[in-house]
Tab-separated table of C-alpha atoms in Angstrom:
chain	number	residue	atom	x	y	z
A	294	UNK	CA	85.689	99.575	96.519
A	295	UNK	CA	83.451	102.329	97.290
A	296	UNK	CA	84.997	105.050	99.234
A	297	UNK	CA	84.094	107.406	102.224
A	298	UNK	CA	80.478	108.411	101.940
A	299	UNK	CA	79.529	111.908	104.495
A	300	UNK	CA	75.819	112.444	104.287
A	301	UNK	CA	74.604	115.082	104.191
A	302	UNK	CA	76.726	116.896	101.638
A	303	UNK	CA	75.371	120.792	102.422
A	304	UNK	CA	73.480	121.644	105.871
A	305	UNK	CA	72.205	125.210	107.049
A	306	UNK	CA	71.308	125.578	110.328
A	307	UNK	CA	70.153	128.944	112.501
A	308	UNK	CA	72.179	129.228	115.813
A	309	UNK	CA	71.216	127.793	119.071
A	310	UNK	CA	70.295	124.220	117.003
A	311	UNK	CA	72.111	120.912	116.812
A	312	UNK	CA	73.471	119.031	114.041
A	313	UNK	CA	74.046	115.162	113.439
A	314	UNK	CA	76.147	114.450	110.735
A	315	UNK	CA	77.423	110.830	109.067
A	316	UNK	CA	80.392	109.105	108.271
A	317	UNK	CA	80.336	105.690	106.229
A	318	UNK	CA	83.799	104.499	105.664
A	319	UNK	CA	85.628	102.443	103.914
A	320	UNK	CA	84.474	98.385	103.783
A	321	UNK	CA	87.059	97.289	106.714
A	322	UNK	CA	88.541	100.473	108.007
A	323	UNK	CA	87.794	100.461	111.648
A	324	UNK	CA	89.201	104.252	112.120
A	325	UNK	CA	87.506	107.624	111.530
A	326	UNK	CA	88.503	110.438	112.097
A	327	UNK	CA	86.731	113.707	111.882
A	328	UNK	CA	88.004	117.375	111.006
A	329	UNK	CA	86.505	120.832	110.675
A	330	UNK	CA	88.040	122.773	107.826
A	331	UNK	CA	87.675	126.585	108.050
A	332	UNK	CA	89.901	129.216	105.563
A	333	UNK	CA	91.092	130.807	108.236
A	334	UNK	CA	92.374	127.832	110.581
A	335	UNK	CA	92.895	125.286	108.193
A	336	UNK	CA	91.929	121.502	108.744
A	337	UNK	CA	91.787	121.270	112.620
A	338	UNK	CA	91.458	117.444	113.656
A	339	UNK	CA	88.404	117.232	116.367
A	340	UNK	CA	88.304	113.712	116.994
A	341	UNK	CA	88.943	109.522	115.739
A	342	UNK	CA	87.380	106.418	117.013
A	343	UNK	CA	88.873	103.421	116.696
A	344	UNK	CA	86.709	100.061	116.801
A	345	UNK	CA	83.567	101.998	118.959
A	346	UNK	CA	86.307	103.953	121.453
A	347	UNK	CA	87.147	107.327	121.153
A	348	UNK	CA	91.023	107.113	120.966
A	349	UNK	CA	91.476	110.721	120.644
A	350	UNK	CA	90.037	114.170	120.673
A	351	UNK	CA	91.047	117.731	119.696
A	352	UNK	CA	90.930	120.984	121.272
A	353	UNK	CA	87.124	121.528	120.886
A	354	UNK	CA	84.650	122.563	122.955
A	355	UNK	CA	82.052	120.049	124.851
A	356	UNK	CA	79.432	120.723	122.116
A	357	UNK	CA	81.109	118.746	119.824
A	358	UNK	CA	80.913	114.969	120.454
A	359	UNK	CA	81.008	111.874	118.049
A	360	UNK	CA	80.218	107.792	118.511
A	361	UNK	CA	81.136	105.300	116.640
A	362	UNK	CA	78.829	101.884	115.534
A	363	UNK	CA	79.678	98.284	115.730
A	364	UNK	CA	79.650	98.898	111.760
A	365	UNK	CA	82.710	101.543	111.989
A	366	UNK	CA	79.673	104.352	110.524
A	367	UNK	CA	80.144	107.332	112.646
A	368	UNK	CA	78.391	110.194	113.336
A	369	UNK	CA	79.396	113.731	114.781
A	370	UNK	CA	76.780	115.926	116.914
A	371	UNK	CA	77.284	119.419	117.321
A	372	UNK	CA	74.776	121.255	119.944
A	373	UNK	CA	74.134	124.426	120.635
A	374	UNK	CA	75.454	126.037	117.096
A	375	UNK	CA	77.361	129.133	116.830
A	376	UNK	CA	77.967	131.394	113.788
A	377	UNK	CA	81.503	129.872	114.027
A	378	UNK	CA	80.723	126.828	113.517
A	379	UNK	CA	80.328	126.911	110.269
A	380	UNK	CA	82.796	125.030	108.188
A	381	UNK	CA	83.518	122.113	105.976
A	382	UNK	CA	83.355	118.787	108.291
A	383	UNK	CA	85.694	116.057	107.000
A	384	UNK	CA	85.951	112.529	108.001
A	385	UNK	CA	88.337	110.291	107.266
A	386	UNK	CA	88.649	106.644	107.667
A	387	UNK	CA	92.226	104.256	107.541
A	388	UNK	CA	92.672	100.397	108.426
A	389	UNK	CA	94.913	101.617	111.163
A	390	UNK	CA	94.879	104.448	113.762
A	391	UNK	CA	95.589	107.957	112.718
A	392	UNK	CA	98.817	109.236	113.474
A	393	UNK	CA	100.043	105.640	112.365
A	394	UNK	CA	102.174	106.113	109.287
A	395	UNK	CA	99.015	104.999	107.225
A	396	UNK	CA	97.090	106.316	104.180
A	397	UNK	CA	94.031	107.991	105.388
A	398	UNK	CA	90.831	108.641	102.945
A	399	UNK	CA	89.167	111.050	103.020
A	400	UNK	CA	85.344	111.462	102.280
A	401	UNK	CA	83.903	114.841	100.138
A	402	UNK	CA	82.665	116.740	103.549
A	403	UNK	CA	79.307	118.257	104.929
A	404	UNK	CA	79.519	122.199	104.530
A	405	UNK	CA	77.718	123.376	107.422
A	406	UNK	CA	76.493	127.109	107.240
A	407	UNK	CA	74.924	128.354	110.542
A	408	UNK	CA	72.571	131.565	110.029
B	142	UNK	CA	99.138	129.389	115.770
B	143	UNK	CA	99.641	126.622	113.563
B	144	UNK	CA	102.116	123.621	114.305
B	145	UNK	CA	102.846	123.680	110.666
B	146	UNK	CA	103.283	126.437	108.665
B	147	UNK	CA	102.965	126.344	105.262
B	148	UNK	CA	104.092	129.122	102.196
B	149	UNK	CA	103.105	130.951	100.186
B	150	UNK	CA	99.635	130.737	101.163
B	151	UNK	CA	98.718	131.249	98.101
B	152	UNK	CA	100.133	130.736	94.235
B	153	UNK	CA	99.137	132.079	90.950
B	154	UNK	CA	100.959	131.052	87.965
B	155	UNK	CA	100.829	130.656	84.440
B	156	UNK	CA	100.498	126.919	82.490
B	157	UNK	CA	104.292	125.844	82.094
B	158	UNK	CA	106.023	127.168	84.845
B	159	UNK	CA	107.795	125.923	88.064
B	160	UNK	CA	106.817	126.498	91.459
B	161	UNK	CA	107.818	125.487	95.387
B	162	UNK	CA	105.475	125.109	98.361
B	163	UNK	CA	107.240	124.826	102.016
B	164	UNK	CA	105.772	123.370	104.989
B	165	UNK	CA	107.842	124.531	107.929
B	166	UNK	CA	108.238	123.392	112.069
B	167	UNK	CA	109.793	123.301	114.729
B	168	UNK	CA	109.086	119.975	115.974
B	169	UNK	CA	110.149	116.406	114.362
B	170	UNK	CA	107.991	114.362	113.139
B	171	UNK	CA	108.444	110.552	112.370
B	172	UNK	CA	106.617	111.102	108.794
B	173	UNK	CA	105.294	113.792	106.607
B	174	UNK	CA	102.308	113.441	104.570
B	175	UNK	CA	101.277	116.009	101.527
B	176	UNK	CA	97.983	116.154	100.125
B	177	UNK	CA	95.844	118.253	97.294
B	178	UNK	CA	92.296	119.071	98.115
B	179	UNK	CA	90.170	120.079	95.097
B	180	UNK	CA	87.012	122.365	95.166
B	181	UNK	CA	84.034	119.765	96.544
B	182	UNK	CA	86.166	117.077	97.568
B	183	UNK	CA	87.898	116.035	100.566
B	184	UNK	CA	91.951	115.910	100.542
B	185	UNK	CA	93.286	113.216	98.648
B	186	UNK	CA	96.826	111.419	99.709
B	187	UNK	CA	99.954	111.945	97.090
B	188	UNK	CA	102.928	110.715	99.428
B	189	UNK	CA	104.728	110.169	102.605
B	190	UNK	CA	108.193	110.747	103.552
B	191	UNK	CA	109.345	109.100	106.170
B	192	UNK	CA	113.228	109.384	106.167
B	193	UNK	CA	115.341	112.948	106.584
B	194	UNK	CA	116.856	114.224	103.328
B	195	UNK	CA	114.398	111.499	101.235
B	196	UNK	CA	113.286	112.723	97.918
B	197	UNK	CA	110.443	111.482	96.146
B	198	UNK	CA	109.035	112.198	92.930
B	199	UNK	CA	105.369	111.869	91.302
B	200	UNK	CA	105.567	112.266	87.701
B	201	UNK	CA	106.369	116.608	87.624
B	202	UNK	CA	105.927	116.518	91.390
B	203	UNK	CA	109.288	116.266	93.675
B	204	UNK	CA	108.512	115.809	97.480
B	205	UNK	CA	112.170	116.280	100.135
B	206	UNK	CA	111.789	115.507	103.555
B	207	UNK	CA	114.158	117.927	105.237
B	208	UNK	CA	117.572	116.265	106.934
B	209	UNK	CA	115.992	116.991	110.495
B	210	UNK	CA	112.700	115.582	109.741
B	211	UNK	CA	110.974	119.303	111.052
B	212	UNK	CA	110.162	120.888	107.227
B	213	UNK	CA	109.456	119.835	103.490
B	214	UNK	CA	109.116	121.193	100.006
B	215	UNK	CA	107.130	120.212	97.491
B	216	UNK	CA	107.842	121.298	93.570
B	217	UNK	CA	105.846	121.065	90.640
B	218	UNK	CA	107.303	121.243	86.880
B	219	UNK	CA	106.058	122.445	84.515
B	220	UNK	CA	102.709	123.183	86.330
B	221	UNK	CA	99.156	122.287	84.443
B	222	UNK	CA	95.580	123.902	84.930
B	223	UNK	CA	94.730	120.537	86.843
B	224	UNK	CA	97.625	120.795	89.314
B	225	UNK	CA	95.596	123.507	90.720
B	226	UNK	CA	93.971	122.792	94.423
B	227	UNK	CA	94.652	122.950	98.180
B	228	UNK	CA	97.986	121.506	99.098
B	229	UNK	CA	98.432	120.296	102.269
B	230	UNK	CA	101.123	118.683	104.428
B	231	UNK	CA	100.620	116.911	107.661
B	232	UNK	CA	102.677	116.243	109.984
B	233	UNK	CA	102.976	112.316	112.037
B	234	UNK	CA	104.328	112.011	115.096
B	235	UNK	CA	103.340	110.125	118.609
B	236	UNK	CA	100.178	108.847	117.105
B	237	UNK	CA	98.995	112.078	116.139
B	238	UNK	CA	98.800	113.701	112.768
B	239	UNK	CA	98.605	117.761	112.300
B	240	UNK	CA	98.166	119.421	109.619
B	241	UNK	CA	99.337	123.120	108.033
B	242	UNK	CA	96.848	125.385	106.491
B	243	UNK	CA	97.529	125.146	102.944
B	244	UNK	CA	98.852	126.828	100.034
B	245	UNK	CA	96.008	127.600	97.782
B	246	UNK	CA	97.602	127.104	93.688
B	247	UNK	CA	96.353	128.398	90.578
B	248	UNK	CA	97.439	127.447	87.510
B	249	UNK	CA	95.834	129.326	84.292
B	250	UNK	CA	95.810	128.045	81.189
């Protein structure tokens, strides 16, 4: 079965925009979760929806916020972009909610540079 | 400051030898989960302990769980150019999943 699709794959942005970016996962998988990968921080989990509800959320700031679609796709938005922001942005999707011993796939990440 | 820590950061060896990654807490966790992340990919799953002490092995990987479910090693023999990526261990407990920040390997040919 196809796996987790992230579109786009490579983004640059100048500060002060906003950014949408997509999650497609896995035929069935009603979880995604989303994660911002930087070298200095490591994979830092920002948020997962479960079945359209946000079930839980990260330490992040307001300008990050996600939704989830009736067809499990989800989509991050970041607003008001910072040089900090840039990073590798992972989702992940599983048949059950993170955090429940369950495998968890992850799709090949958007690399956000912000300018 | 990271819930899990994870050493060495980063590993260069040689084609052939051995080698030990540690991912180290202080908090118990029900399961721990180790992963290797290649260049233009997103992490990829290899196992999950679940039980203290457990050993598992993966072919020339060998994954422990420590006795009080806080830390966990991971060992490769005999290490090959393609073992090389971002390993990664994550940590499960109360519904929620961290993880460490990697130890970067390098195995030359």
């Amino acid at each position: 079965k196809a796996g987790v699709t992230q579109t786009p794959r490579y983004l640059i942005k100048t500060r002060g925009q906003q950014v949408t970016l997509s999650c497609s996962p896995i035929s069935g998988h009603r979880s995604v979760s989303w994660y911002q990968q930087t070298p200095g921080q490591g994979l830092q989990f920002l948020f997962e929806y479960f079945s359209e509800t946000q079930r839980n959320k990260g330490n992040f700031p307001g300008r990050f916020s996600g939704r989830q679609f009736s067809n499990s796709r989800s989509e991050m938005n970041v607003s008001t972009l910072e040089l900090g922001d840039s990073a590798l942005y992972l989702c992940a999707s599983s048949l059950a909610p993170r955090g429940i011993t369950d495998t968890q796939y992850f799709g090949p990440g958007t690399r956000l540079t912000v300018l | 400051t990271q819930l899990l820590e994870q050493s060495p950061q980063f590993l260069s060896i040689q084609e052939g030898e051995n080698l030990t990654v540690y991912c180290n807490s202080s908090s118990v966790f029900s399961s721990l989960q180790w992963y290797r992340q290649e260049p233009g990919e997103g992490p990829v799953l290899l196992v999950t302990v679940v039980t203290g002490g457990e050993v598992k092995k993966l072919k020339r990987l060998t994954f422990q769980f420590g006795d009080a479910r806080k830390d966990s090693s991971l060992h490769i023999t005999a290490a090959q150019p393609g073992d090389t990526g971002l390993y990664l261990c994550a940590g499960v407990n109360n519904n929620d999943m961290r993880f460490g920040a990697g130890t970067r390997l390098t195995v030359k040919p």
